PDB file of C-alpha atoms in Angstrom:
ATOM      1  CA  MET L   1       2.333  71.356 -49.807  1.00 94.00           C
ATOM      2  CA  ILE L   2       4.495  68.857 -47.974  1.00 97.00           C
ATOM      3  CA  ILE L   3       2.455  66.411 -45.790  1.00 97.00           C
ATOM      4  CA  TYR L   4       4.362  65.028 -42.730  1.00 98.00           C
ATOM      5  CA  LYS L   5       3.295  61.651 -41.348  1.00 98.00           C
ATOM      6  CA  THR L   6       2.846  60.577 -37.765  1.00 98.00           C
ATOM      7  CA  ASN L   7       4.660  57.492 -36.495  1.00 98.00           C
ATOM      8  CA  GLU L   8       1.418  55.495 -36.705  1.00 98.00           C
ATOM      9  CA  GLN L   9       0.905  56.560 -40.298  1.00 98.00           C
ATOM     10  CA  VAL L  10       4.387  55.701 -41.196  1.00 98.00           C
ATOM     11  CA  GLU L  11       3.853  52.114 -39.895  1.00 98.00           C
ATOM     12  CA  GLN L  12       0.697  51.847 -42.119  1.00 98.00           C
ATOM     13  CA  MET L  13       2.795  53.032 -45.109  1.00 98.00           C
ATOM     14  CA  ARG L  14       5.451  50.447 -44.216  1.00 98.00           C
ATOM     15  CA  GLN L  15       2.793  47.732 -44.722  1.00 98.00           C
ATOM     16  CA  SER L  16       1.948  49.156 -48.135  1.00 98.00           C
ATOM     17  CA  ALA L  17       5.666  49.228 -49.042  1.00 98.00           C
ATOM     18  CA  LEU L  18       6.229  45.745 -47.853  1.00 98.00           C
ATOM     19  CA  LEU L  19       3.333  44.427 -49.997  1.00 98.00           C
ATOM     20  CA  VAL L  20       5.189  45.942 -53.055  1.00 98.00           C
ATOM     21  CA  SER L  21       8.428  44.285 -51.947  1.00 98.00           C
ATOM     22  CA  LYS L  22       6.507  40.913 -51.596  1.00 98.00           C
ATOM     23  CA  THR L  23       5.042  41.384 -55.003  1.00 98.00           C
ATOM     24  CA  LEU L  24       8.486  42.071 -56.498  1.00 98.00           C
ATOM     25  CA  THR L  25       9.743  39.048 -54.752  1.00 98.00           C
ATOM     26  CA  GLU L  26       7.125  36.924 -56.641  1.00 98.00           C
ATOM     27  CA  VAL L  27       8.259  38.563 -59.794  1.00 98.00           C
ATOM     28  CA  ALA L  28      11.821  37.547 -59.069  1.00 98.00           C
ATOM     29  CA  LYS L  29      10.786  33.974 -58.731  1.00 98.00           C
ATOM     30  CA  MET L  30       9.074  33.648 -62.042  1.00 97.00           C
ATOM     31  CA  LEU L  31      11.232  35.746 -64.397  1.00 98.00           C
ATOM     32  CA  ARG L  32      12.727  33.741 -67.229  1.00 98.00           C
ATOM     33  CA  PRO L  33      13.287  33.804 -71.000  1.00 98.00           C
ATOM     34  CA  GLY L  34      10.050  33.141 -72.833  1.00 98.00           C
ATOM     35  CA  LEU L  35       7.795  34.811 -70.288  1.00 98.00           C
ATOM     36  CA  THR L  36       5.592  37.534 -71.617  1.00 98.00           C
ATOM     37  CA  THR L  37       5.240  40.734 -69.668  1.00 98.00           C
ATOM     38  CA  VAL L  38       1.379  40.780 -70.168  1.00 98.00           C
ATOM     39  CA  SER L  39       1.352  37.429 -68.219  1.00 98.00           C
ATOM     40  CA  LEU L  40       3.713  38.930 -65.519  1.00 98.00           C
ATOM     41  CA  ASP L  41       1.405  41.943 -65.143  1.00 98.00           C
ATOM     42  CA  LYS L  42      -1.645  39.687 -64.753  1.00 98.00           C
ATOM     43  CA  MET L  43       0.110  37.882 -61.915  1.00 98.00           C
ATOM     44  CA  ILE L  44       1.098  41.161 -60.315  1.00 98.00           C
ATOM     45  CA  GLY L  45      -2.488  42.310 -60.315  1.00 98.00           C
ATOM     46  CA  GLU L  46      -3.813  39.049 -58.945  1.00 98.00           C
ATOM     47  CA  PHE L  47      -1.200  38.949 -56.171  1.00 98.00           C
ATOM     48  CA  ILE L  48      -1.954  42.511 -55.005  1.00 98.00           C
ATOM     49  CA  ARG L  49      -5.680  41.799 -54.878  1.00 98.00           C
ATOM     50  CA  ASP L  50      -5.280  38.537 -53.206  1.00 98.00           C
ATOM     51  CA  HIS L  51      -3.579  40.664 -50.392  1.00 98.00           C
ATOM     52  CA  LYS L  52      -6.556  42.826 -50.096  1.00 98.00           C
ATOM     53  CA  ALA L  53      -4.932  45.758 -51.775  1.00 98.00           C
ATOM     54  CA  ILE L  54      -5.511  47.768 -54.933  1.00 98.00           C
ATOM     55  CA  PRO L  55      -2.976  48.001 -57.831  1.00 98.00           C
ATOM     56  CA  SER L  56      -2.611  51.895 -57.720  1.00 98.00           C
ATOM     57  CA  PHE L  57      -1.243  52.163 -61.281  1.00 98.00           C
ATOM     58  CA  LEU L  58      -4.190  50.642 -62.941  1.00 98.00           C
ATOM     59  CA  ASN L  59      -6.377  53.570 -64.360  1.00 97.00           C
ATOM     60  CA  TYR L  60      -4.025  56.143 -62.758  1.00 97.00           C
ATOM     61  CA  ARG L  61      -4.400  59.140 -65.161  1.00 96.00           C
ATOM     62  CA  GLY L  62      -5.517  56.449 -67.697  1.00 96.00           C
ATOM     63  CA  TYR L  63      -2.721  54.025 -67.389  1.00 97.00           C
ATOM     64  CA  PRO L  64      -4.126  50.700 -68.510  1.00 97.00           C
ATOM     65  CA  PHE L  65      -2.143  48.163 -66.710  1.00 98.00           C
ATOM     66  CA  ASN L  66      -1.339  46.912 -63.032  1.00 98.00           C
ATOM     67  CA  SER L  67       2.393  47.692 -63.323  1.00 98.00           C
ATOM     68  CA  CYS L  68       5.035  49.336 -65.376  1.00 98.00           C
ATOM     69  CA  LEU L  69       7.354  46.782 -67.003  1.00 98.00           C
ATOM     70  CA  SER L  70      10.244  48.460 -68.868  1.00 98.00           C
ATOM     71  CA  VAL L  71      12.562  46.411 -70.923  1.00 98.00           C
ATOM     72  CA  ASN L  72      16.113  47.365 -72.077  1.00 98.00           C
ATOM     73  CA  ASP L  73      15.954  51.024 -73.434  1.00 98.00           C
ATOM     74  CA  VAL L  74      12.578  51.726 -71.915  1.00 98.00           C
ATOM     75  CA  VAL L  75      13.294  54.043 -68.937  1.00 98.00           C
ATOM     76  CA  VAL L  76       9.836  53.829 -67.148  1.00 98.00           C
ATOM     77  CA  HIS L  77       6.101  53.327 -67.853  1.00 98.00           C
ATOM     78  CA  GLY L  78       6.627  50.429 -70.206  1.00 98.00           C
ATOM     79  CA  PHE L  79       3.373  48.753 -71.275  1.00 98.00           C
ATOM     80  CA  PRO L  80       3.229  44.994 -70.776  1.00 98.00           C
ATOM     81  CA  ASN L  81       2.867  43.082 -73.994  1.00 97.00           C
ATOM     82  CA  LYS L  82       2.881  39.739 -75.641  1.00 97.00           C
ATOM     83  CA  ASN L  83       6.594  39.737 -76.588  1.00 96.00           C
ATOM     84  CA  ASP L  84       8.726  37.019 -74.992  1.00 97.00           C
ATOM     85  CA  LEU L  85      11.497  38.145 -72.679  1.00 98.00           C
ATOM     86  CA  LYS L  86      14.880  37.007 -74.011  1.00 98.00           C
ATOM     87  CA  GLU L  87      18.205  35.973 -72.642  1.00 97.00           C
ATOM     88  CA  GLY L  88      20.219  39.101 -72.012  1.00 98.00           C
ATOM     89  CA  ASP L  89      17.227  41.392 -71.518  1.00 98.00           C
ATOM     90  CA  ILE L  90      16.946  43.691 -68.436  1.00 98.00           C
ATOM     91  CA  ILE L  91      13.535  44.674 -67.066  1.00 98.00           C
ATOM     92  CA  SER L  92      12.581  47.342 -64.618  1.00 98.00           C
ATOM     93  CA  VAL L  93       9.524  46.324 -62.633  1.00 98.00           C
ATOM     94  CA  ASP L  94       7.661  49.184 -61.089  1.00 98.00           C
ATOM     95  CA  ILE L  95       4.710  48.498 -58.819  1.00 98.00           C
ATOM     96  CA  GLY L  96       2.296  50.543 -56.739  1.00 98.00           C
ATOM     97  CA  VAL L  97      -0.348  49.435 -54.273  1.00 98.00           C
ATOM     98  CA  ILE L  98      -3.023  51.110 -52.056  1.00 98.00           C
ATOM     99  CA  LEU L  99      -3.373  49.242 -48.800  1.00 98.00           C
ATOM    100  CA  ASN L 100      -5.683  50.615 -46.033  1.00 97.00           C
ATOM    101  CA  GLY L 101      -5.657  53.914 -47.861  1.00 98.00           C
ATOM    102  CA  TRP L 102      -1.843  54.265 -48.047  1.00 98.00           C
ATOM    103  CA  ASN L 103       0.397  54.013 -51.106  1.00 98.00           C
ATOM    104  CA  GLY L 104       3.444  51.904 -51.543  1.00 98.00           C
ATOM    105  CA  ASP L 105       5.484  52.446 -54.684  1.00 98.00           C
ATOM    106  CA  HIS L 106       8.861  51.133 -55.700  1.00 96.00           C
ATOM    107  CA  ALA L 107      10.871  49.418 -58.331  1.00 98.00           C
ATOM    108  CA  TYR L 108      13.691  46.958 -59.032  1.00 98.00           C
ATOM    109  CA  THR L 109      15.687  46.076 -62.140  1.00 98.00           C
ATOM    110  CA  PHE L 110      16.368  42.500 -63.026  1.00 98.00           C
ATOM    111  CA  ALA L 111      18.803  40.999 -65.557  1.00 98.00           C
ATOM    112  CA  ILE L 112      17.450  37.920 -67.404  1.00 98.00           C
ATOM    113  CA  GLY L 113      20.553  36.010 -68.400  1.00 95.00           C
ATOM    114  CA  ASP L 114      23.792  37.813 -68.894  1.00 96.00           C
ATOM    115  CA  PRO L 115      23.319  41.266 -70.497  1.00 98.00           C
ATOM    116  CA  GLY L 116      27.046  41.948 -70.476  1.00 98.00           C
ATOM    117  CA  LYS L 117      29.518  43.643 -68.160  1.00 98.00           C
ATOM    118  CA  GLU L 118      28.613  47.186 -69.168  1.00 98.00           C
ATOM    119  CA  VAL L 119      25.002  46.708 -68.337  1.00 98.00           C
ATOM    120  CA  MET L 120      25.679  44.751 -65.068  1.00 98.00           C
ATOM    121  CA  GLN L 121      27.831  47.555 -63.907  1.00 98.00           C
ATOM    122  CA  LEU L 122      25.036  50.070 -64.768  1.00 98.00           C
ATOM    123  CA  ILE L 123      22.692  47.937 -62.599  1.00 98.00           C
ATOM    124  CA  LYS L 124      25.215  47.868 -59.740  1.00 98.00           C
ATOM    125  CA  VAL L 125      26.008  51.562 -59.845  1.00 98.00           C
ATOM    126  CA  THR L 126      22.376  52.611 -60.081  1.00 98.00           C
ATOM    127  CA  LYS L 127      21.444  50.534 -57.024  1.00 98.00           C
ATOM    128  CA  GLU L 128      24.526  51.988 -55.209  1.00 98.00           C
ATOM    129  CA  SER L 129      23.280  55.522 -56.098  1.00 98.00           C
ATOM    130  CA  LEU L 130      19.853  54.830 -54.513  1.00 98.00           C
ATOM    131  CA  TYR L 131      21.440  53.970 -51.209  1.00 98.00           C
ATOM    132  CA  LEU L 132      23.761  56.965 -51.336  1.00 98.00           C
ATOM    133  CA  GLY L 133      20.774  59.187 -51.930  1.00 98.00           C
ATOM    134  CA  ILE L 134      18.848  57.553 -49.013  1.00 98.00           C
ATOM    135  CA  GLU L 135      21.817  58.242 -46.708  1.00 98.00           C
ATOM    136  CA  LYS L 136      21.010  61.931 -47.159  1.00 98.00           C
ATOM    137  CA  ALA L 137      17.376  61.653 -46.313  1.00 98.00           C
ATOM    138  CA  ILE L 138      17.799  62.805 -42.719  1.00 98.00           C
ATOM    139  CA  ALA L 139      16.216  65.713 -40.819  1.00 98.00           C
ATOM    140  CA  GLY L 140      18.016  69.087 -41.437  1.00 98.00           C
ATOM    141  CA  ASN L 141      19.349  68.075 -44.857  1.00 98.00           C
ATOM    142  CA  ARG L 142      17.779  69.354 -48.101  1.00 98.00           C
ATOM    143  CA  ILE L 143      16.294  67.545 -51.036  1.00 98.00           C
ATOM    144  CA  GLY L 144      19.263  68.726 -53.208  1.00 98.00           C
ATOM    145  CA  ASP L 145      21.509  66.717 -50.937  1.00 98.00           C
ATOM    146  CA  ILE L 146      19.758  63.534 -52.141  1.00 98.00           C
ATOM    147  CA  SER L 147      19.840  64.677 -55.698  1.00 98.00           C
ATOM    148  CA  PHE L 148      23.558  65.627 -55.604  1.00 98.00           C
ATOM    149  CA  ALA L 149      24.446  62.175 -54.096  1.00 98.00           C
ATOM    150  CA  ILE L 150      22.816  60.189 -56.928  1.00 98.00           C
ATOM    151  CA  GLN L 151      24.149  62.414 -59.636  1.00 98.00           C
ATOM    152  CA  ASP L 152      27.670  62.576 -58.339  1.00 98.00           C
ATOM    153  CA  HIS L 153      27.958  58.782 -58.156  1.00 98.00           C
ATOM    154  CA  THR L 154      26.375  58.016 -61.475  1.00 98.00           C
ATOM    155  CA  GLU L 155      27.103  60.828 -63.846  1.00 98.00           C
ATOM    156  CA  LYS L 156      30.262  62.449 -62.453  1.00 96.00           C
ATOM    157  CA  LYS L 157      32.023  59.224 -61.449  1.00 97.00           C
ATOM    158  CA  TYR L 158      30.783  56.821 -64.175  1.00 98.00           C
ATOM    159  CA  GLY L 159      29.646  59.142 -66.962  1.00 98.00           C
ATOM    160  CA  TYR L 160      26.110  57.769 -67.078  1.00 98.00           C
ATOM    161  CA  GLY L 161      23.092  59.819 -68.219  1.00 98.00           C
ATOM    162  CA  VAL L 162      20.863  60.931 -65.398  1.00 98.00           C
ATOM    163  CA  VAL L 163      17.348  61.405 -66.625  1.00 98.00           C
ATOM    164  CA  ARG L 164      16.012  64.945 -66.048  1.00 97.00           C
ATOM    165  CA  GLU L 165      12.278  64.626 -67.154  1.00 97.00           C
ATOM    166  CA  LEU L 166      11.351  62.155 -64.431  1.00 97.00           C
ATOM    167  CA  VAL L 167      11.937  62.461 -60.692  1.00 98.00           C
ATOM    168  CA  GLY L 168      11.149  60.867 -57.290  1.00 98.00           C
ATOM    169  CA  HIS L 169       8.388  62.321 -55.146  1.00 98.00           C
ATOM    170  CA  GLY L 170       6.697  62.406 -51.825  1.00 98.00           C
ATOM    171  CA  LEU L 171       4.342  59.576 -51.028  1.00 98.00           C
ATOM    172  CA  GLY L 172       1.394  59.011 -48.770  1.00 98.00           C
ATOM    173  CA  ARG L 173      -2.379  58.776 -49.193  1.00 98.00           C
ATOM    174  CA  SER L 174      -1.688  60.064 -52.769  1.00 97.00           C
ATOM    175  CA  MET L 175       0.918  58.397 -55.017  1.00 97.00           C
ATOM    176  CA  HIS L 176       2.528  61.610 -55.859  1.00 97.00           C
ATOM    177  CA  GLU L 177       2.913  64.283 -53.133  1.00 98.00           C
ATOM    178  CA  ASP L 178       5.287  67.198 -52.671  1.00 98.00           C
ATOM    179  CA  PRO L 179       8.247  67.471 -52.774  1.00 98.00           C
ATOM    180  CA  GLN L 180       9.758  66.451 -56.078  1.00 98.00           C
ATOM    181  CA  VAL L 181      13.005  64.518 -55.648  1.00 98.00           C
ATOM    182  CA  PRO L 182      15.262  64.981 -58.742  1.00 98.00           C
ATOM    183  CA  ASN L 183      18.181  62.693 -59.359  1.00 98.00           C
ATOM    184  CA  PHE L 184      20.296  65.651 -60.184  1.00 98.00           C
ATOM    185  CA  GLY L 185      21.092  68.888 -58.443  1.00 98.00           C
ATOM    186  CA  LYS L 186      23.185  70.857 -55.993  1.00 98.00           C
ATOM    187  CA  ARG L 187      23.852  70.183 -52.371  1.00 98.00           C
ATOM    188  CA  GLY L 188      22.223  72.509 -49.865  1.00 98.00           C
ATOM    189  CA  THR L 189      19.334  73.416 -52.199  1.00 98.00           C
ATOM    190  CA  GLY L 190      15.633  72.581 -52.207  1.00 97.00           C
ATOM    191  CA  PRO L 191      13.225  72.126 -49.321  1.00 97.00           C
ATOM    192  CA  LYS L 192      14.689  71.302 -45.937  1.00 98.00           C
ATOM    193  CA  MET L 193      13.645  67.835 -44.758  1.00 98.00           C
ATOM    194  CA  LYS L 194      11.910  67.175 -41.415  1.00 98.00           C
ATOM    195  CA  GLU L 195      11.001  63.926 -39.575  1.00 98.00           C
ATOM    196  CA  GLY L 196       7.910  62.266 -40.938  1.00 98.00           C
ATOM    197  CA  LEU L 197       8.510  63.163 -44.556  1.00 98.00           C
ATOM    198  CA  THR L 198       7.963  60.141 -46.714  1.00 98.00           C
ATOM    199  CA  LEU L 199       9.640  59.884 -50.120  1.00 98.00           C
ATOM    200  CA  ALA L 200       9.915  57.677 -53.087  1.00 98.00           C
ATOM    201  CA  ILE L 201      13.497  57.926 -54.139  1.00 98.00           C
ATOM    202  CA  GLU L 202      14.096  56.575 -57.559  1.00 98.00           C
ATOM    203  CA  PRO L 203      17.307  57.010 -59.733  1.00 98.00           C
ATOM    204  CA  MET L 204      16.633  56.457 -63.358  1.00 98.00           C
ATOM    205  CA  ILE L 205      20.030  56.112 -65.108  1.00 98.00           C
ATOM    206  CA  ASN L 206      21.005  55.553 -68.597  1.00 98.00           C
ATOM    207  CA  LEU L 207      24.042  53.732 -70.044  1.00 98.00           C
ATOM    208  CA  GLY L 208      24.311  56.347 -72.652  1.00 98.00           C
ATOM    209  CA  LYS L 209      23.079  59.951 -72.758  1.00 98.00           C
ATOM    210  CA  LYS L 210      20.426  61.459 -70.542  1.00 98.00           C
ATOM    211  CA  ASP L 211      18.050  62.247 -73.315  1.00 98.00           C
ATOM    212  CA  VAL L 212      14.713  60.429 -73.489  1.00 98.00           C
ATOM    213  CA  TYR L 213      11.491  60.587 -75.516  1.00 98.00           C
ATOM    214  CA  THR L 214       7.873  59.493 -74.980  1.00 98.00           C
ATOM    215  CA  GLU L 215       6.190  57.152 -77.439  1.00 98.00           C
ATOM    216  CA  ASP L 216       2.811  57.878 -79.107  1.00 97.00           C
ATOM    217  CA  ASP L 217       1.013  55.890 -76.421  1.00 96.00           C
ATOM    218  CA  GLY L 218       1.772  58.945 -74.064  1.00 97.00           C
ATOM    219  CA  TRP L 219       3.440  56.686 -71.453  1.00 98.00           C
ATOM    220  CA  THR L 220       6.387  54.583 -72.634  1.00 98.00           C
ATOM    221  CA  VAL L 221       9.574  56.568 -72.030  1.00 98.00           C
ATOM    222  CA  ARG L 222      12.742  55.404 -73.958  1.00 98.00           C
ATOM    223  CA  THR L 223      16.326  56.495 -74.184  1.00 98.00           C
ATOM    224  CA  LYS L 224      16.962  58.544 -77.432  1.00 98.00           C
ATOM    225  CA  ASP L 225      20.145  56.679 -78.194  1.00 98.00           C
ATOM    226  CA  GLY L 226      18.537  53.223 -77.666  1.00 98.00           C
ATOM    227  CA  LYS L 227      20.910  52.261 -74.894  1.00 98.00           C
ATOM    228  CA  PRO L 228      19.700  50.453 -71.760  1.00 98.00           C
ATOM    229  CA  SER L 229      18.290  52.362 -68.790  1.00 98.00           C
ATOM    230  CA  VAL L 230      18.104  51.081 -65.050  1.00 98.00           C
ATOM    231  CA  HIS L 231      15.531  52.120 -62.432  1.00 98.00           C
ATOM    232  CA  PHE L 232      15.587  51.324 -58.715  1.00 98.00           C
ATOM    233  CA  GLU L 233      13.227  52.876 -56.132  1.00 98.00           C
ATOM    234  CA  HIS L 234      12.716  52.648 -52.380  1.00 98.00           C
ATOM    235  CA  ASP L 235      10.055  54.083 -50.085  1.00 98.00           C
ATOM    236  CA  VAL L 236      11.716  56.063 -47.315  1.00 98.00           C
ATOM    237  CA  CYS L 237      10.785  58.100 -44.213  1.00 98.00           C
ATOM    238  CA  VAL L 238      13.088  60.920 -42.993  1.00 98.00           C
ATOM    239  CA  ARG L 239      14.407  60.550 -39.494  1.00 98.00           C
ATOM    240  CA  LYS L 240      16.902  62.422 -37.310  1.00 97.00           C
ATOM    241  CA  ASN L 241      20.056  60.438 -37.772  1.00 94.00           C
ATOM    242  CA  LYS L 242      19.253  57.762 -40.328  1.00 97.00           C
ATOM    243  CA  ALA L 243      16.635  57.329 -42.988  1.00 98.00           C
ATOM    244  CA  ASP L 244      14.019  54.603 -42.304  1.00 98.00           C
ATOM    245  CA  ILE L 245      13.626  52.482 -45.397  1.00 98.00           C
ATOM    246  CA  LEU L 246      10.038  51.258 -45.478  1.00 98.00           C
ATOM    247  CA  SER L 247      10.456  48.795 -48.372  1.00 98.00           C
ATOM    248  CA  ASP L 248      12.655  45.759 -48.302  1.00 98.00           C
ATOM    249  CA  TYR L 249      15.055  44.623 -51.115  1.00 98.00           C
ATOM    250  CA  SER L 250      16.419  41.761 -49.038  1.00 98.00           C
ATOM    251  CA  MET L 251      13.541  39.403 -49.848  1.00 98.00           C
ATOM    252  CA  ILE L 252      13.730  40.358 -53.586  1.00 98.00           C
ATOM    253  CA  GLU L 253      17.483  39.834 -53.703  1.00 98.00           C
ATOM    254  CA  LYS L 254      17.154  36.369 -52.057  1.00 98.00           C
ATOM    255  CA  ALA L 255      14.588  35.234 -54.652  1.00 98.00           C
ATOM    256  CA  GLU L 256      16.722  36.849 -57.416  1.00 98.00           C
ATOM    257  CA  LYS L 257      19.787  34.761 -56.347  1.00 98.00           C
ATOM    258  CA  ALA L 258      17.738  31.638 -56.103  1.00 98.00           C
ATOM    259  CA  ASN L 259      16.440  32.018 -59.681  1.00 98.00           C
ATOM    260  CA  THR L 260      19.083  30.485 -62.084  1.00 97.00           C
ATOM    261  CA  ASN L 261      17.590  32.428 -65.002  1.00 98.00           C
ATOM    262  CA  LEU L 262      18.756  35.793 -63.359  1.00 98.00           C
ATOM    263  CA  PHE L 263      22.118  37.513 -63.183  1.00 96.00           C
ATOM    264  CA  THR L 264      22.950  39.578 -60.150  1.00 93.00           C
ATOM    265  CA  ALA L 265      25.194  42.595 -59.995  1.00 79.00           C
TER     266      ALA L 265
END
C-alpha cells in the first residue's frame, strides 16, 4: 500500500533527510587513506545519536552496524571492518536515521585519491542518472518513467551494468514502503505517482556487467566480475511540476572538494 504524506509530514521527513546529509558531510571531511571503515562507522553512529536521532540501519533485520560502507566491487550493504582504506579506493556510504519517527535514507560514493578515468566517469554518470530519474518524479508520471531514465542514461548510453536485484523504494515512518523503484524498466509502466509520495531513488550501477552475488554474511553484495560499483541515493517528494529533493548534496560536495584526499567527478 502506498502511503501519501501531508505537507507537514514531508517537512518532518526533510529534517530526517538533512540529518543524513549532515552526517555524510562529516564523512566527506574525514575520509583519507589509512582510515578504517569500522572507525568511520563508529563516528557515524555517534554523530547521529548526538543529534537526538537513531541510526536506523543498526539491528534492522539483524544488520549489525550503523551504516553500510561499500568499497570498490561491493555494491551495497558492505560491513565496516578494520582494513585501511587505500589510495584509489571508492566507497559508497549509505546512512539511515530515524528522527521524530521519520526515516531519512540516502547514499553518496566518494573516491579516495584517483581511481582512474574509467571509475571517475562511472561516478559522474551514476550521479547524473540519479538526477535524471528525479526529474521524472512528478505527479502524473509513472514509476517506470524514473526507472527508464536511469537505465537509458547508464546502460544504453554508456554500457554499464544496472543492478536488478536491488531497487529504490518508498520512504516514511518505515524505511521501506511501497512502491519499489527499480533502476531499469519501461516508460509509462508501474504505479502512477501522486503528490505527497516520498521515495528513496538510488541507482546502483556497475562498471562491468549487471550480475551480483551476496556473501555468506547474508548482507554484502558484490559484483560477480569484481569490477567497481557506484551508488547514489536521494530522498524525494513527488510534486506537480518538479520533484522536491528533501536531502542535500551541496553540503557534501563542498566538504568533498575541500578534502584534498578526495577526487571529484
